[in-house]
């Protein structure tokens, strides 16, 4: 049996926390799990991105007891260059992320991508450059419920307590529920890394 086959088996047998800890071990992450025996209790892990100054904060928030809520979020601090902002969310989804002030709807120009997502930003050229990377768009298309945004004080969404206090420049990703698949956790790691590198290339962030 291949290693990844074992991981998939563990997913079914032991639940999402086991998969997160497998991921943490492989990627050298620091785990914070106050209630390791409960799959309905949240946990987080700090995952360094190899050969970069960045570290991703993965958090599973189970939501309020007795509801079907809960979500997985991934956040990372970055050093900005200017005040570039963007947000992406699925079509038909309306929440605080989709109501960012001072941002306009932007068409990327991909017939497979544009019908699925609403993209907003305060710099059309930089947003299009950011999403010109084929692999970034492919990863996002594979996650039809994903939301990604740069943090803004105008938003009601709360940052993880592990995000540096007072740091307004945070890149965030969120999907519903607990991610219980090793490969999905890995794809989010790769997607966030690509976004950060591309933010630097379009001169919206500084690596360091």
mmCIF file of C-alpha atoms in Angstrom:
data_model
loop_
_atom_site.group_PDB
_atom_site.id
_atom_site.type_symbol
_atom_site.label_atom_id
_atom_site.label_comp_id
_atom_site.label_asym_id
_atom_site.label_seq_id
_atom_site.Cartn_x
_atom_site.Cartn_y
_atom_site.Cartn_z
ATOM 1 C CA UNK A 1 0.000 0.000 0.000
ATOM 2 C CA UNK A 2 1.338 3.435 -0.955
ATOM 3 C CA UNK A 3 1.910 6.113 1.696
ATOM 4 C CA UNK A 4 -0.919 8.311 0.368
ATOM 5 C CA UNK A 5 -3.266 5.293 0.351
ATOM 6 C CA UNK A 6 -2.513 4.894 4.049
ATOM 7 C CA UNK A 7 -3.312 8.548 4.643
ATOM 8 C CA UNK A 8 -6.677 8.173 2.899
ATOM 9 C CA UNK A 9 -7.409 5.091 5.020
ATOM 10 C CA UNK A 10 -6.544 7.037 8.155
ATOM 11 C CA UNK A 11 -8.934 9.782 7.065
ATOM 12 C CA UNK A 12 -11.846 7.376 7.089
ATOM 13 C CA UNK A 13 -10.803 5.601 10.286
ATOM 14 C CA UNK A 14 -9.630 8.397 12.565
ATOM 15 C CA UNK A 15 -11.105 11.634 11.243
ATOM 16 C CA UNK A 16 -9.763 15.020 10.323
ATOM 17 C CA UNK A 17 -7.543 15.603 13.362
ATOM 18 C CA UNK A 18 -5.433 12.591 12.557
ATOM 19 C CA UNK A 19 -4.927 13.888 9.012
ATOM 20 C CA UNK A 20 -3.986 17.347 10.273
ATOM 21 C CA UNK A 21 -1.366 15.863 12.582
ATOM 22 C CA UNK A 22 0.013 13.718 9.744
ATOM 23 C CA UNK A 23 0.254 16.882 7.665
ATOM 24 C CA UNK A 24 1.876 18.787 10.527
ATOM 25 C CA UNK A 25 4.507 16.092 10.962
ATOM 26 C CA UNK A 26 5.409 16.046 7.265
ATOM 27 C CA UNK A 27 5.551 19.838 6.931
ATOM 28 C CA UNK A 28 7.265 20.623 10.242
ATOM 29 C CA UNK A 29 4.267 22.410 11.725
ATOM 30 C CA UNK A 30 3.580 23.361 15.337
ATOM 31 C CA UNK A 31 0.223 21.999 16.542
ATOM 32 C CA UNK A 32 -2.096 23.553 19.120
ATOM 33 C CA UNK A 33 -4.858 21.090 20.029
ATOM 34 C CA UNK A 34 -6.343 21.804 23.485
ATOM 35 C CA UNK A 35 -8.767 18.872 23.242
ATOM 36 C CA UNK A 36 -7.112 16.149 21.127
ATOM 37 C CA UNK A 37 -9.697 13.488 21.982
ATOM 38 C CA UNK A 38 -12.588 15.452 20.481
ATOM 39 C CA UNK A 39 -13.097 15.809 16.733
ATOM 40 C CA UNK A 40 -15.755 18.460 17.420
ATOM 41 C CA UNK A 41 -13.238 20.723 19.179
ATOM 42 C CA UNK A 42 -11.137 23.113 17.140
ATOM 43 C CA UNK A 43 -7.384 23.068 16.687
ATOM 44 C CA UNK A 44 -4.733 25.001 14.819
ATOM 45 C CA UNK A 45 -1.251 24.545 13.426
ATOM 46 C CA UNK A 46 1.476 26.894 12.241
ATOM 47 C CA UNK A 47 3.032 25.627 9.017
ATOM 48 C CA UNK A 48 6.237 27.264 7.742
ATOM 49 C CA UNK A 49 6.478 27.692 3.971
ATOM 50 C CA UNK A 50 9.802 26.169 2.971
ATOM 51 C CA UNK A 51 12.582 28.623 2.045
ATOM 52 C CA UNK A 52 10.421 31.689 2.692
ATOM 53 C CA UNK A 53 9.844 34.013 5.676
ATOM 54 C CA UNK A 54 6.144 33.100 5.780
ATOM 55 C CA UNK A 55 4.209 30.704 8.007
ATOM 56 C CA UNK A 56 0.603 29.654 7.427
ATOM 57 C CA UNK A 57 -1.831 29.433 10.333
ATOM 58 C CA UNK A 58 -4.336 26.622 9.732
ATOM 59 C CA UNK A 59 -7.369 26.776 12.038
ATOM 60 C CA UNK A 60 -10.429 24.564 12.284
ATOM 61 C CA UNK A 61 -13.320 26.399 13.923
ATOM 62 C CA UNK A 62 -16.156 23.924 14.666
ATOM 63 C CA UNK A 63 -18.771 26.663 14.996
ATOM 64 C CA UNK A 64 -21.535 26.735 17.574
ATOM 65 C CA UNK A 65 -22.653 23.466 19.125
ATOM 66 C CA UNK A 66 -25.749 21.959 17.539
ATOM 67 C CA UNK A 67 -25.226 23.640 14.165
ATOM 68 C CA UNK A 68 -23.806 22.500 10.853
ATOM 69 C CA UNK A 69 -21.449 25.464 10.826
ATOM 70 C CA UNK A 70 -17.733 25.514 11.165
ATOM 71 C CA UNK A 71 -14.969 26.263 8.727
ATOM 72 C CA UNK A 72 -11.293 25.789 8.026
ATOM 73 C CA UNK A 73 -9.244 28.946 7.640
ATOM 74 C CA UNK A 74 -5.652 29.585 6.600
ATOM 75 C CA UNK A 75 -4.048 32.944 7.363
ATOM 76 C CA UNK A 76 -0.620 34.463 6.859
ATOM 77 C CA UNK A 77 0.948 37.810 7.678
ATOM 78 C CA UNK A 78 2.891 39.523 4.918
ATOM 79 C CA UNK A 79 4.813 42.767 4.504
ATOM 80 C CA UNK A 80 2.868 45.042 2.132
ATOM 81 C CA UNK A 81 4.004 47.334 -0.610
ATOM 82 C CA UNK A 82 1.253 49.908 -0.885
ATOM 83 C CA UNK A 83 -2.369 49.260 0.071
ATOM 84 C CA UNK A 84 -3.409 46.634 -2.473
ATOM 85 C CA UNK A 85 -6.569 44.702 -1.560
ATOM 86 C CA UNK A 86 -8.510 41.933 -3.220
ATOM 87 C CA UNK A 87 -11.216 39.409 -2.394
ATOM 88 C CA UNK A 88 -12.633 36.390 -4.187
ATOM 89 C CA UNK A 89 -15.758 34.431 -3.313
ATOM 90 C CA UNK A 90 -18.151 32.069 -5.086
ATOM 91 C CA UNK A 91 -20.924 33.497 -7.220
ATOM 92 C CA UNK A 92 -24.211 33.872 -5.295
ATOM 93 C CA UNK A 93 -22.471 34.048 -1.906
ATOM 94 C CA UNK A 94 -23.151 37.307 -0.073
ATOM 95 C CA UNK A 95 -21.432 38.139 3.211
ATOM 96 C CA UNK A 96 -19.055 40.679 4.704
ATOM 97 C CA UNK A 97 -16.285 39.591 2.334
ATOM 98 C CA UNK A 98 -18.417 40.436 -0.697
ATOM 99 C CA UNK A 99 -19.247 43.908 0.658
ATOM 100 C CA UNK A 100 -15.751 45.369 0.852
ATOM 101 C CA UNK A 101 -15.818 49.107 0.342
ATOM 102 C CA UNK A 102 -13.695 50.782 -2.278
ATOM 103 C CA UNK A 103 -13.357 47.650 -4.392
ATOM 104 C CA UNK A 104 -14.855 46.895 -7.785
ATOM 105 C CA UNK A 105 -15.863 43.698 -9.556
ATOM 106 C CA UNK A 106 -13.130 42.516 -11.919
ATOM 107 C CA UNK A 107 -13.343 40.079 -14.831
ATOM 108 C CA UNK A 108 -10.188 37.974 -15.111
ATOM 109 C CA UNK A 109 -10.807 36.755 -18.659
ATOM 110 C CA UNK A 110 -10.935 32.986 -18.106
ATOM 111 C CA UNK A 111 -14.177 31.384 -19.339
ATOM 112 C CA UNK A 112 -13.798 28.528 -16.845
ATOM 113 C CA UNK A 113 -12.999 30.799 -13.899
ATOM 114 C CA UNK A 114 -15.130 33.934 -14.283
ATOM 115 C CA UNK A 115 -18.582 32.244 -14.138
ATOM 116 C CA UNK A 116 -17.708 30.581 -10.825
ATOM 117 C CA UNK A 117 -16.249 33.435 -8.781
ATOM 118 C CA UNK A 118 -16.644 37.112 -8.053
ATOM 119 C CA UNK A 119 -13.305 38.893 -7.815
ATOM 120 C CA UNK A 120 -12.948 42.344 -6.289
ATOM 121 C CA UNK A 121 -9.952 44.605 -5.872
ATOM 122 C CA UNK A 122 -8.741 48.171 -5.632
ATOM 123 C CA UNK A 123 -6.239 47.816 -8.511
ATOM 124 C CA UNK A 124 -7.567 46.125 -11.655
ATOM 125 C CA UNK A 125 -4.168 45.613 -13.249
ATOM 126 C CA UNK A 126 -2.645 43.964 -10.186
ATOM 127 C CA UNK A 127 -5.663 41.740 -9.627
ATOM 128 C CA UNK A 128 -5.505 40.481 -13.206
ATOM 129 C CA UNK A 129 -1.760 39.937 -12.927
ATOM 130 C CA UNK A 130 -2.279 38.033 -9.680
ATOM 131 C CA UNK A 131 -4.827 35.694 -11.248
ATOM 132 C CA UNK A 132 -2.964 35.373 -14.549
ATOM 133 C CA UNK A 133 -1.096 32.400 -13.065
ATOM 134 C CA UNK A 134 -2.740 29.284 -14.500
ATOM 135 C CA UNK A 135 -2.020 27.099 -11.471
ATOM 136 C CA UNK A 136 -3.538 29.619 -9.058
ATOM 137 C CA UNK A 137 -6.777 29.657 -11.043
ATOM 138 C CA UNK A 138 -6.759 25.855 -11.351
ATOM 139 C CA UNK A 139 -6.419 25.375 -7.591
ATOM 140 C CA UNK A 140 -9.255 27.831 -6.944
ATOM 141 C CA UNK A 141 -11.540 26.221 -9.540
ATOM 142 C CA UNK A 142 -10.996 22.888 -7.761
ATOM 143 C CA UNK A 143 -12.394 24.491 -4.569
ATOM 144 C CA UNK A 144 -15.771 25.976 -5.602
ATOM 145 C CA UNK A 145 -16.656 27.069 -2.051
ATOM 146 C CA UNK A 146 -13.345 28.797 -1.276
ATOM 147 C CA UNK A 147 -13.069 32.431 -0.207
ATOM 148 C CA UNK A 148 -9.755 34.309 -0.296
ATOM 149 C CA UNK A 149 -9.119 37.892 0.738
ATOM 150 C CA UNK A 150 -6.671 40.356 2.170
ATOM 151 C CA UNK A 151 -7.749 41.528 5.588
ATOM 152 C CA UNK A 152 -9.434 44.900 5.867
ATOM 153 C CA UNK A 153 -10.574 46.814 8.924
ATOM 154 C CA UNK A 154 -13.894 47.301 7.098
ATOM 155 C CA UNK A 155 -14.629 43.583 7.337
ATOM 156 C CA UNK A 156 -16.339 41.878 10.240
ATOM 157 C CA UNK A 157 -14.419 38.619 9.840
ATOM 158 C CA UNK A 158 -12.171 37.806 12.770
ATOM 159 C CA UNK A 159 -8.548 36.815 12.441
ATOM 160 C CA UNK A 160 -7.022 33.867 14.244
ATOM 161 C CA UNK A 161 -5.639 34.934 17.642
ATOM 162 C CA UNK A 162 -2.298 33.563 16.451
ATOM 163 C CA UNK A 163 -2.041 36.208 13.731
ATOM 164 C CA UNK A 164 0.318 38.952 14.836
ATOM 165 C CA UNK A 165 -1.662 41.518 16.818
ATOM 166 C CA UNK A 166 -2.011 44.870 15.105
ATOM 167 C CA UNK A 167 -0.820 43.527 11.745
ATOM 168 C CA UNK A 168 -3.393 44.669 9.179
ATOM 169 C CA UNK A 169 -1.858 42.903 6.194
ATOM 170 C CA UNK A 170 -3.095 39.336 6.306
ATOM 171 C CA UNK A 171 -3.931 36.985 3.450
ATOM 172 C CA UNK A 172 -6.815 34.689 4.399
ATOM 173 C CA UNK A 173 -8.442 31.606 2.876
ATOM 174 C CA UNK A 174 -11.600 29.914 4.144
ATOM 175 C CA UNK A 175 -13.622 26.826 3.212
ATOM 176 C CA UNK A 176 -16.655 25.303 4.957
ATOM 177 C CA UNK A 177 -16.212 22.430 7.387
ATOM 178 C CA UNK A 178 -13.175 20.457 8.503
ATOM 179 C CA UNK A 179 -10.714 19.549 5.762
ATOM 180 C CA UNK A 180 -10.135 15.826 6.266
ATOM 181 C CA UNK A 181 -8.022 15.153 3.193
ATOM 182 C CA UNK A 182 -4.210 15.338 3.235
ATOM 183 C CA UNK A 183 -3.974 16.368 -0.413
ATOM 184 C CA UNK A 184 -6.413 19.267 0.091
ATOM 185 C CA UNK A 185 -4.338 20.565 2.991
ATOM 186 C CA UNK A 186 -1.287 20.337 0.749
ATOM 187 C CA UNK A 187 -3.008 22.123 -2.150
ATOM 188 C CA UNK A 188 -3.993 24.997 0.141
ATOM 189 C CA UNK A 189 -0.356 25.204 1.276
ATOM 190 C CA UNK A 190 0.780 25.414 -2.352
ATOM 191 C CA UNK A 191 -1.956 27.883 -3.325
ATOM 192 C CA UNK A 192 -1.175 30.283 -0.482
ATOM 193 C CA UNK A 193 2.535 30.076 -1.277
ATOM 194 C CA UNK A 194 1.865 30.890 -4.941
ATOM 195 C CA UNK A 195 -0.362 33.817 -4.003
ATOM 196 C CA UNK A 196 2.296 35.283 -1.707
ATOM 197 C CA UNK A 197 5.047 34.920 -4.303
ATOM 198 C CA UNK A 198 2.833 36.477 -6.964
ATOM 199 C CA UNK A 199 1.859 39.341 -4.648
ATOM 200 C CA UNK A 200 5.579 40.106 -4.456
ATOM 201 C CA UNK A 201 5.947 39.895 -8.250
ATOM 202 C CA UNK A 202 3.105 42.366 -8.834
ATOM 203 C CA UNK A 203 4.704 44.677 -6.252
ATOM 204 C CA UNK A 204 1.892 44.368 -3.724
ATOM 205 C CA UNK A 205 4.045 42.660 -1.078
ATOM 206 C CA UNK A 206 7.661 42.378 0.006
ATOM 207 C CA UNK A 207 9.304 39.046 0.776
ATOM 208 C CA UNK A 208 10.780 39.580 4.181
#
